[in-house]
GROMACS .gro file of C-alpha atoms in nm:
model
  373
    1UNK     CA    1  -6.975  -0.525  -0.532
    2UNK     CA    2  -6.661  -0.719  -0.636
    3UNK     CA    3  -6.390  -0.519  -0.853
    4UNK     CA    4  -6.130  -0.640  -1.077
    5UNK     CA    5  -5.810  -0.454  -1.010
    6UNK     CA    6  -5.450  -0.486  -1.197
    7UNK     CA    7  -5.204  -0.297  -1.000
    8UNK     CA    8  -5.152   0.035  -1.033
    9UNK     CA    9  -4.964   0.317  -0.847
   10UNK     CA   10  -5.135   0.546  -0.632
   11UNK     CA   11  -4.941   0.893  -0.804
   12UNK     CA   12  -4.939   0.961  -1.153
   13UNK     CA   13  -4.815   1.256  -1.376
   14UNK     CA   14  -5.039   1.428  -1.597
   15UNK     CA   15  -5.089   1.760  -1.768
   16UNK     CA   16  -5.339   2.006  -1.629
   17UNK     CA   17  -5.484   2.321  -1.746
   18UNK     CA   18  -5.463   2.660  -1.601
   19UNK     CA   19  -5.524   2.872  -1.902
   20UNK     CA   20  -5.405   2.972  -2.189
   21UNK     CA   21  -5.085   2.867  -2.253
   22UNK     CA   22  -5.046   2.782  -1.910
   23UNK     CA   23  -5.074   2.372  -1.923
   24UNK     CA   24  -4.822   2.213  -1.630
   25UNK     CA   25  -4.749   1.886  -1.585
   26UNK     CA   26  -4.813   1.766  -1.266
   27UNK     CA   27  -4.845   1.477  -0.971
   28UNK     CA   28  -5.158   1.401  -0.904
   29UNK     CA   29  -5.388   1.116  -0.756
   30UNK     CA   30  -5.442   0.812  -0.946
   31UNK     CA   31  -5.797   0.844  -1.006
   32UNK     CA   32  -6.050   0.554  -0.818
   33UNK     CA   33  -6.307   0.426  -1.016
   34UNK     CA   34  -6.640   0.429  -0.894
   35UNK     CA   35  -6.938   0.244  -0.955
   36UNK     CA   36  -6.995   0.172  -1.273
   37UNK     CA   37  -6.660   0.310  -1.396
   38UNK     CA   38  -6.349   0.186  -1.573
   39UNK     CA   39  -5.987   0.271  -1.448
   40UNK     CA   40  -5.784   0.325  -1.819
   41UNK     CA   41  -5.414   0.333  -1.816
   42UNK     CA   42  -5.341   0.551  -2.097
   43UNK     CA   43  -5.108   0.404  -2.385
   44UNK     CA   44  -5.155   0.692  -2.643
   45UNK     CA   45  -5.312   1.015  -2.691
   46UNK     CA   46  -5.328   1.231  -3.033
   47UNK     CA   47  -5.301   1.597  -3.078
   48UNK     CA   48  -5.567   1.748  -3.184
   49UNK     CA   49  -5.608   2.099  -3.371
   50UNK     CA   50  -5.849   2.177  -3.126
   51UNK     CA   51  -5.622   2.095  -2.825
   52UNK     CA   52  -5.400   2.371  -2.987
   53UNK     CA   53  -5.636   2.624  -3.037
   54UNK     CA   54  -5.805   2.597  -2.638
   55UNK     CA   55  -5.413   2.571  -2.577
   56UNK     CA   56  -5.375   2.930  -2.724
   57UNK     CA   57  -5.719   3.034  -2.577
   58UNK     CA   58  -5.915   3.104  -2.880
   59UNK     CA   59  -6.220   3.282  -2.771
   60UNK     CA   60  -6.524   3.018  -2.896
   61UNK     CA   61  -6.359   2.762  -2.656
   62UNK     CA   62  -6.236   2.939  -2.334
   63UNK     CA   63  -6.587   3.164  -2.339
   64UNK     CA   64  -6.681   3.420  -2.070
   65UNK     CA   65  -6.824   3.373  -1.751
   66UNK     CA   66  -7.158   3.322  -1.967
   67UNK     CA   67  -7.026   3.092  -2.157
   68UNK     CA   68  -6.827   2.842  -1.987
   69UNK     CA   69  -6.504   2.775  -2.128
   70UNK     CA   70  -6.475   2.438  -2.317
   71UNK     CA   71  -6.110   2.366  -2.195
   72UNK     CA   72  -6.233   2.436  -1.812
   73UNK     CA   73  -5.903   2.552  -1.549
   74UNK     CA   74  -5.832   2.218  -1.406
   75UNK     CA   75  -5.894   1.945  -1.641
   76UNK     CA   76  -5.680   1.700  -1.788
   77UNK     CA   77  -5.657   1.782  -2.189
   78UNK     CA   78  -5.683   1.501  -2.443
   79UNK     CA   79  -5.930   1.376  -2.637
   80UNK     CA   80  -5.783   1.121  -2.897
   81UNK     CA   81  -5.656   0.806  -2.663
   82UNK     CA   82  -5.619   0.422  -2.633
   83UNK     CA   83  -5.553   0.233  -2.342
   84UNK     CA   84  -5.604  -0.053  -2.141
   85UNK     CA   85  -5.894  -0.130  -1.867
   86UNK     CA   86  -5.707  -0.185  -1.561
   87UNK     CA   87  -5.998  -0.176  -1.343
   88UNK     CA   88  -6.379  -0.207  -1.301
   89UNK     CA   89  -6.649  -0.330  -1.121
   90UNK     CA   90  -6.885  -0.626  -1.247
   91UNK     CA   91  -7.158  -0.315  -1.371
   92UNK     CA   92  -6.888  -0.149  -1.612
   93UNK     CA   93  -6.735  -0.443  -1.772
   94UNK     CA   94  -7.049  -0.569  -1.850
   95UNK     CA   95  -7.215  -0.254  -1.978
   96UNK     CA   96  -6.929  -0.200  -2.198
   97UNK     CA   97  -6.864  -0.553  -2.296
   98UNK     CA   98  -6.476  -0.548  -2.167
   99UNK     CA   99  -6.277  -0.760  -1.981
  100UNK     CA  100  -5.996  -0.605  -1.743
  101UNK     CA  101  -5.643  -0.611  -2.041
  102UNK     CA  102  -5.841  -0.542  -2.288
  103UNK     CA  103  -5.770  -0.194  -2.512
  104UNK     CA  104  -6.032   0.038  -2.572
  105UNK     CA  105  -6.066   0.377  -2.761
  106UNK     CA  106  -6.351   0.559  -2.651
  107UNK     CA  107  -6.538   0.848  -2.885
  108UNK     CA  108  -6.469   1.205  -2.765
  109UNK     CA  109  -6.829   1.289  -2.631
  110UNK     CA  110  -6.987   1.146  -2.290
  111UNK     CA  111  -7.318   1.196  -2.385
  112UNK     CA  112  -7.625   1.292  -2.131
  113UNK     CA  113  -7.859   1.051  -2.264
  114UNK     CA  114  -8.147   1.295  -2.149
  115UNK     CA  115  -8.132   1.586  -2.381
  116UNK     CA  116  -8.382   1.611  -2.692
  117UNK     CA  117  -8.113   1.506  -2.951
  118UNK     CA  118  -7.999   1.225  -2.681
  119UNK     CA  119  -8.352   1.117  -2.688
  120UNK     CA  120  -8.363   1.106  -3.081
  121UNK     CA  121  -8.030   0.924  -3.098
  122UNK     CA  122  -7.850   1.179  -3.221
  123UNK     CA  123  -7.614   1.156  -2.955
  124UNK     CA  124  -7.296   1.350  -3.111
  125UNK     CA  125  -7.477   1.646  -3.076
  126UNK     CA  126  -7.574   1.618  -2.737
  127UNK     CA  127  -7.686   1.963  -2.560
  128UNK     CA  128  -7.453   1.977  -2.273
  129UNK     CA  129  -7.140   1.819  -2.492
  130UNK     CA  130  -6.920   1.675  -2.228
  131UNK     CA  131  -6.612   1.583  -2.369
  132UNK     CA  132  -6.266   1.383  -2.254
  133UNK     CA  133  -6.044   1.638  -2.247
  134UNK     CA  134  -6.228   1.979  -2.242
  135UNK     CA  135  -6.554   1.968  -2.012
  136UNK     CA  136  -6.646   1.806  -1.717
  137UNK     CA  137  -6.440   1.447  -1.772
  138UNK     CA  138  -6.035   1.452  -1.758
  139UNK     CA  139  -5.865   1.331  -2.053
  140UNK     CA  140  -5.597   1.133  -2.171
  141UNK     CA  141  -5.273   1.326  -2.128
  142UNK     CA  142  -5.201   1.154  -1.843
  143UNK     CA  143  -5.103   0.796  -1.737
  144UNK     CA  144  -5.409   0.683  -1.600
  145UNK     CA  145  -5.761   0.817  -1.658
  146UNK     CA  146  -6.156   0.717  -1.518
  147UNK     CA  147  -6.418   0.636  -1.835
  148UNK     CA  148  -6.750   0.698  -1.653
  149UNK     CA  149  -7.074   0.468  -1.766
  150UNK     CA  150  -7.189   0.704  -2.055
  151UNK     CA  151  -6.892   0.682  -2.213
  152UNK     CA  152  -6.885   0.492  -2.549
  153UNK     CA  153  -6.627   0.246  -2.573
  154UNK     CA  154  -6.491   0.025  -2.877
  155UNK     CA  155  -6.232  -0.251  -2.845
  156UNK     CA  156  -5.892  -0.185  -3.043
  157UNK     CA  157  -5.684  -0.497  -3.164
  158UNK     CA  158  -5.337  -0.516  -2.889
  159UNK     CA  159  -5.168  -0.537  -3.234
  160UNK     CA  160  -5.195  -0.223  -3.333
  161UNK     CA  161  -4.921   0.045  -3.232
  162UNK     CA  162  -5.043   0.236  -2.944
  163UNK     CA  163  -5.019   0.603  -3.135
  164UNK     CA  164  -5.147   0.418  -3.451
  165UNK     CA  165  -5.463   0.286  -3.239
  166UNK     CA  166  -5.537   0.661  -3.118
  167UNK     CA  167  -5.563   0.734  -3.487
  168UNK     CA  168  -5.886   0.572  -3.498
  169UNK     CA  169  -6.068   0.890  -3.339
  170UNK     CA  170  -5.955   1.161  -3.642
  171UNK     CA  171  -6.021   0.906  -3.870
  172UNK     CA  172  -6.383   0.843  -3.764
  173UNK     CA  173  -6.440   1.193  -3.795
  174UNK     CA  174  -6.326   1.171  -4.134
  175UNK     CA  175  -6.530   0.902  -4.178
  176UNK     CA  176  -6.834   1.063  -4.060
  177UNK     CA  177  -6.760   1.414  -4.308
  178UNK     CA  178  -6.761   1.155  -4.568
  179UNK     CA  179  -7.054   1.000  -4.518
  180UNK     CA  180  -7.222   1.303  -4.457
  181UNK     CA  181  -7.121   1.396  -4.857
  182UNK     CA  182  -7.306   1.132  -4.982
  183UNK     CA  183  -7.043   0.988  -5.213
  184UNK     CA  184  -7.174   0.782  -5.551
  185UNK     CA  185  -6.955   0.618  -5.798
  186UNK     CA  186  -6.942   0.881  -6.055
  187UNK     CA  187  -6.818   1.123  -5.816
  188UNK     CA  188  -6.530   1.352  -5.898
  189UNK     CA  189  -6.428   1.446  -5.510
  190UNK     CA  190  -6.160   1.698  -5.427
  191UNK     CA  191  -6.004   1.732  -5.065
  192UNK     CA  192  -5.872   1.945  -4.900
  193UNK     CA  193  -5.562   1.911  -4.638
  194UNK     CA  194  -5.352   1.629  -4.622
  195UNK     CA  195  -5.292   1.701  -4.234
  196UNK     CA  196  -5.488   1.390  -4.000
  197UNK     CA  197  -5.809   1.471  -4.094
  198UNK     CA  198  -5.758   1.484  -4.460
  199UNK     CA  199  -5.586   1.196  -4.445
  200UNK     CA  200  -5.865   1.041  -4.328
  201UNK     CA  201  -6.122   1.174  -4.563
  202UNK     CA  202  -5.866   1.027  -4.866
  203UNK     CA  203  -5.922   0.676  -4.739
  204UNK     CA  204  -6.306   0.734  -4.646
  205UNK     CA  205  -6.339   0.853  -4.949
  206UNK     CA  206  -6.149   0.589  -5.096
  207UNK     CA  207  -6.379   0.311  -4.958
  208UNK     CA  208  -6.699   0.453  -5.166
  209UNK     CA  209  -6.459   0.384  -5.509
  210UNK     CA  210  -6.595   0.753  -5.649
  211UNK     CA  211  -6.459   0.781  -6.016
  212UNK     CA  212  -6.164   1.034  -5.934
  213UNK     CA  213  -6.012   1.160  -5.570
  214UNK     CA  214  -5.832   1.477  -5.602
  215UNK     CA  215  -5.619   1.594  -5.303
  216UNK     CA  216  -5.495   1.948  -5.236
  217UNK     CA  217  -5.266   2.057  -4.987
  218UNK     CA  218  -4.944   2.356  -4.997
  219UNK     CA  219  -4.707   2.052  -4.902
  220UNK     CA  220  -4.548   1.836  -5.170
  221UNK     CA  221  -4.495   1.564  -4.931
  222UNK     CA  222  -4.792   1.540  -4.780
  223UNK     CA  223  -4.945   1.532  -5.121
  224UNK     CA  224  -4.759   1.241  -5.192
  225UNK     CA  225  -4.877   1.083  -4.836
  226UNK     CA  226  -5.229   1.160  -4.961
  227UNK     CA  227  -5.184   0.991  -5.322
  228UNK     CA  228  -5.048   0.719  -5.063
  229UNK     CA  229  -5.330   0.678  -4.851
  230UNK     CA  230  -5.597   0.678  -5.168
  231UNK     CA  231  -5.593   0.987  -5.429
  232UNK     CA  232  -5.567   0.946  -5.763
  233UNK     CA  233  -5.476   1.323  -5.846
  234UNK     CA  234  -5.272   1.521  -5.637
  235UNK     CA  235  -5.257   1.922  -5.696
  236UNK     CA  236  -5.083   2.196  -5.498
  237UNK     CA  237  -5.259   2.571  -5.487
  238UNK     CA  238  -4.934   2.740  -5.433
  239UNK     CA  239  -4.803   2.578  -5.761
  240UNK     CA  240  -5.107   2.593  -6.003
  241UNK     CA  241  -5.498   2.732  -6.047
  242UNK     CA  242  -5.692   2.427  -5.870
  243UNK     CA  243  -5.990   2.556  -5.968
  244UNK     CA  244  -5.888   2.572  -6.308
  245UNK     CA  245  -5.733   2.215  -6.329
  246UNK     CA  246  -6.052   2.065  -6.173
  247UNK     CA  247  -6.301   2.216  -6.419
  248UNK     CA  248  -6.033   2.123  -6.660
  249UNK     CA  249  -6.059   1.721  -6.579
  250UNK     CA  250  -6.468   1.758  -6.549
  251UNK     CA  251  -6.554   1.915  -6.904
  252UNK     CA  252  -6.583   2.240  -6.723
  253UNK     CA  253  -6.853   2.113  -6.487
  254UNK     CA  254  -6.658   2.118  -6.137
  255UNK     CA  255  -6.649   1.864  -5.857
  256UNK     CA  256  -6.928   1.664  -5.750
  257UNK     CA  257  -6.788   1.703  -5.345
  258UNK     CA  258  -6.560   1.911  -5.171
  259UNK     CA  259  -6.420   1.773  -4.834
  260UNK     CA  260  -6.285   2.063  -4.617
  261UNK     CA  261  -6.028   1.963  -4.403
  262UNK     CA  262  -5.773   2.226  -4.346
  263UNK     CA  263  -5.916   2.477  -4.120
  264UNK     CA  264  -5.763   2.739  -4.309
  265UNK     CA  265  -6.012   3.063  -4.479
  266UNK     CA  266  -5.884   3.015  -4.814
  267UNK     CA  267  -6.014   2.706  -4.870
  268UNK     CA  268  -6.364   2.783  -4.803
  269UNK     CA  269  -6.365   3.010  -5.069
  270UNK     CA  270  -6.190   2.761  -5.292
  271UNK     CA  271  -6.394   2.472  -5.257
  272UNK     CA  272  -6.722   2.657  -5.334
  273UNK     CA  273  -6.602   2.830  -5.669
  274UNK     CA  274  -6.462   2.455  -5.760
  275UNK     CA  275  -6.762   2.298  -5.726
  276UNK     CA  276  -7.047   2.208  -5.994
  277UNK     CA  277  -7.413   2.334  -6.009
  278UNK     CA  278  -7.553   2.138  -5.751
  279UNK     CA  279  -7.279   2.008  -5.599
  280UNK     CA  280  -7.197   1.911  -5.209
  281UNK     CA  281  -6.985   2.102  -5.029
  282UNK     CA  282  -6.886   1.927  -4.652
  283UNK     CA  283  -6.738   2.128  -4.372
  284UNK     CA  284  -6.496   1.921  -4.109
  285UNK     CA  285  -6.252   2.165  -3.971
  286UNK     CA  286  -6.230   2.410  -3.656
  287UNK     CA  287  -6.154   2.729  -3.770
  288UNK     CA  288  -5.956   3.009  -3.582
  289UNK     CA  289  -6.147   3.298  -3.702
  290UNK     CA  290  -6.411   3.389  -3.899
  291UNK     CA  291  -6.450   3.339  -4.261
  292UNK     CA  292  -6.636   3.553  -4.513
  293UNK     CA  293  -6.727   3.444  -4.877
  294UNK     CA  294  -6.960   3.513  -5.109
  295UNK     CA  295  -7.305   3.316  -4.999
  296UNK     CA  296  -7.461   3.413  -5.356
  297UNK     CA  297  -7.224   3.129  -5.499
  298UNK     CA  298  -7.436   2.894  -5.280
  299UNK     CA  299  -7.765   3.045  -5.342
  300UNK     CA  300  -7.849   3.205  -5.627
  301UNK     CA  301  -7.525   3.035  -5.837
  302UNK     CA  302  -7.438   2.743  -5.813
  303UNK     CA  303  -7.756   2.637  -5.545
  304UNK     CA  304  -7.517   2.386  -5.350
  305UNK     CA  305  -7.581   2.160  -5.057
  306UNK     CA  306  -7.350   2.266  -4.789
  307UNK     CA  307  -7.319   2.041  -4.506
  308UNK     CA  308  -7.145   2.090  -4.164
  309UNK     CA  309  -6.981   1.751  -3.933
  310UNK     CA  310  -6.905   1.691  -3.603
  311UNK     CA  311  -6.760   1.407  -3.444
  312UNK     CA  312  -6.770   1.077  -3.565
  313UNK     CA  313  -7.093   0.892  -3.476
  314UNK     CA  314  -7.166   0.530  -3.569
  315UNK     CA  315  -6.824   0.524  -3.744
  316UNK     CA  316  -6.584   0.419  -3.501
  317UNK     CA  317  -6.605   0.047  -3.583
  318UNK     CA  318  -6.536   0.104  -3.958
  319UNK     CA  319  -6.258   0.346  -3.852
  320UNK     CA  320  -6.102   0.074  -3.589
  321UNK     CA  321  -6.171  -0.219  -3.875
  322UNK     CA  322  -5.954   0.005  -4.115
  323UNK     CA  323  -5.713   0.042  -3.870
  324UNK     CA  324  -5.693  -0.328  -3.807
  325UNK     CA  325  -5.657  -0.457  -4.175
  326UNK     CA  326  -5.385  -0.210  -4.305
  327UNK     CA  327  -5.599  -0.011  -4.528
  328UNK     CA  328  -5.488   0.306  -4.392
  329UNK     CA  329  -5.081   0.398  -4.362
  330UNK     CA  330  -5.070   0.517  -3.998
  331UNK     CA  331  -4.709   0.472  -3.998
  332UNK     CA  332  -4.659   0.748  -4.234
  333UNK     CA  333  -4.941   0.972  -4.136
  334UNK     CA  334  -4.825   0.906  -3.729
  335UNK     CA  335  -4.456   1.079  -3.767
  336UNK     CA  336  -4.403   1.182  -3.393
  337UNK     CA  337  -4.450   1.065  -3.065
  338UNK     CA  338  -4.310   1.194  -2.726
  339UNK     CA  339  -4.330   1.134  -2.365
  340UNK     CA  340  -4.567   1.314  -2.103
  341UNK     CA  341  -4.283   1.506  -1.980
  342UNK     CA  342  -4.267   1.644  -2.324
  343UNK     CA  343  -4.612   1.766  -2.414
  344UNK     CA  344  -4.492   2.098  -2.442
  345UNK     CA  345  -4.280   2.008  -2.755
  346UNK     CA  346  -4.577   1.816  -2.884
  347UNK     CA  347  -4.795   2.122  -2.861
  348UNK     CA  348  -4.548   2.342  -3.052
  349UNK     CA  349  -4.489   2.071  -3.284
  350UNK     CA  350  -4.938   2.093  -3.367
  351UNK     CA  351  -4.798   2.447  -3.432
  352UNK     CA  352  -4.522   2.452  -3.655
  353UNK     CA  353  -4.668   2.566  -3.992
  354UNK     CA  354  -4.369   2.451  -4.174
  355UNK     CA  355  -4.523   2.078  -4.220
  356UNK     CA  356  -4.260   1.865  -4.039
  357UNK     CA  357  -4.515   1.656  -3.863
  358UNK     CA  358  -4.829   1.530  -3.987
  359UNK     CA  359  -4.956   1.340  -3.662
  360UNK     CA  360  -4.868   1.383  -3.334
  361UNK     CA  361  -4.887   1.172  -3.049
  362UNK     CA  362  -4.842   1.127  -2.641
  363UNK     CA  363  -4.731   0.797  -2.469
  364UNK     CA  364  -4.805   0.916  -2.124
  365UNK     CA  365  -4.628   0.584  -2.006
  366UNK     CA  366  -4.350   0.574  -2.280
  367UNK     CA  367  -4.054   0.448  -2.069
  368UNK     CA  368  -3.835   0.745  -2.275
  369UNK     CA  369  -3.906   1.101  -2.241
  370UNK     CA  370  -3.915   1.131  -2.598
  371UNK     CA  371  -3.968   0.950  -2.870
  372UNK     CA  372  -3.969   1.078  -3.196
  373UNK     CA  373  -3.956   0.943  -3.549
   0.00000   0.00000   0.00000
């Protein structure tokens, strides 16, 4: 079986878990693809809230010996990556419609393609839920990586900066939450977080033209990132009653949607008591604990369509296409970037509560340790 090679080094560096805050970057073999595999070299890799929280070892990820952990002791972290093929037999170029230089991005989730929701397409949801970065396939944070045959791969224009490219995984998430709120044209749709995510659910939204986007977040500049990347209306809850403006700009009604995006307990609450009779409420984020509200609001109340999302099935190609045309400002919304020898700083950066970042990326091969804008 003949294989396509570009040179590549047989050493790499790459961060690898231990535990909980115990990630070390280390050298390690270049990986060798094998049949049916593609050799990546890794141009960019986002940071992920989730990274951070199996980073601090938050309890629904690392598990007990019942529950496997999802970061497992030993894998490469890094989930949200671009890079180029480098290598891969006649089987895996063809499979995946590549050509060895081109870029790819490849959704999070290597699914088993034997499972009952594999077998009723509903792949994203995949019973085992192998995933780049956290379970049973290394991820990105490192300078070369393998993409085995189940893998879903999308070719990424080489114009595109690497670290803006990588955006195109949080933003088909987005994508998918929005879709999954079932957005019409008279829509009044409020959401919340203008971190990555809720970014990205401002321009989703954004392409269904509803009648009025609202965007909340505690950060006056990344309001006015989210009024630049598609809201019309831009509130802070520190600052004023958001429930009390948005019933004020709907006759009293409420919101049609609520996108949740933030990942933080209040705004569970929030979003259901700003909501309309019959209204759709969408849940995106990972949360770090658990959240209590008062279900009678969706019952018995208001009798609202709550709706959960995961991943970003079938929307990768509209996220890359946005990407490609401009319609999104990744070089606001991507505000760091820093070298492999500096993941450490890029994790703590994820953490920082104060909002000096709003995206942060990897360059596993940056020539600089650190690059940051």
């Amino acid at each position: 079986m003949e294989v396509v090679v570009i040179s590549v080094p047989k050493r790499m560096q790459a961060v690898v878990v231990h535990g909980p805050e115990d990630y070390r970057l280390e050298e390690v073999d270049v990986p060798t693809p094998g049949p049916g595999e593609l050799l990546l070299r890794t141009e960019a890799v986002g940071v992920c809230a989730s990274d951070l929280k199996c980073y601090h070892g938050a309890p629904k990820f690392w598990g007990d010996e019942n529950r496997p952990a999802w970061a497992q002791r030993g894998i490469i972290p890094g989930h949200e990556f671009v890079g180029v093929v480098v290598a891969g037999d006649d089987a895996a170029l063809a499979a995946q419609q590549v050509s060895v230089g081109d870029r790819i991005a490849c959704e999070q989730i290597v699914p088993c393609e034997e499972c009952r929701y594999c077998r009723r397409g509903q792949y994203w949801m995949c019973g085992p839920h192998d995933m780049f970065g956290f379970r049973n396939h290394h991820g990105a944070m490192a300078q070369y990586m393998v993409i085995p045959p189940k893998a879903r791969a999308h070719k990424v224009s080489h114009d595109l900066e690497p670290h803006h490219a990588a955006y195109a995984e949080p933003l088909s998430c987005a994508l998918h939450a929005v879709e999954r709120a079932d957005i019409h044209f008279e829509d009044v749709v409020v959401v919340a977080g203008c971190g990555p995510i809720g970014l990205g659910l401002i321009a989703g939204a954004r392409q269904k033209n509803p009648l009025k986007i609202i965007a909340l977040d505690l950060d006056d500049n990344k309001l006015e990132l989210g009024r630049r990347t598609g809201a019309d209306i831009v509130l802070n809850p520190a600052k004023e009653d958001v429930v009390a403006r948005v019933k004020e700009m709907t006759d009293g009604y409420g919101a049609d949607v609520y996108l949740e995006g933030t990942g933080a307990t209040p705004a569970v609450a929030q979003g259901l008591n700003l909501l309309r009779k019959l209204g759709t409420y969408v849940e995106y984020s990972v949360f770090g604990s658990d959240v209590t509200v008062d279900w009678s609001i969706i019952s018995d109340d208001k009798e609202l369509d709550v709706r959960g999302a995961h991943l970003g099935p079938h929307c990768w190609p509209a996220a890359i296409r946005l990407l490609e045309e401009g319609k999104v400002p990744v070089e606001d919304i991507c505000t760091h970037q820093f070298g492999l020898r500096d993941f450490q700083k890029a994790l703590d950066l994820v953490a920082d509560t104060s909002g000096a970042s709003v995206k942060v990326s990897i360059l596993p091969n940056a020539e600089s340790d650190a690059v940051v804008a």
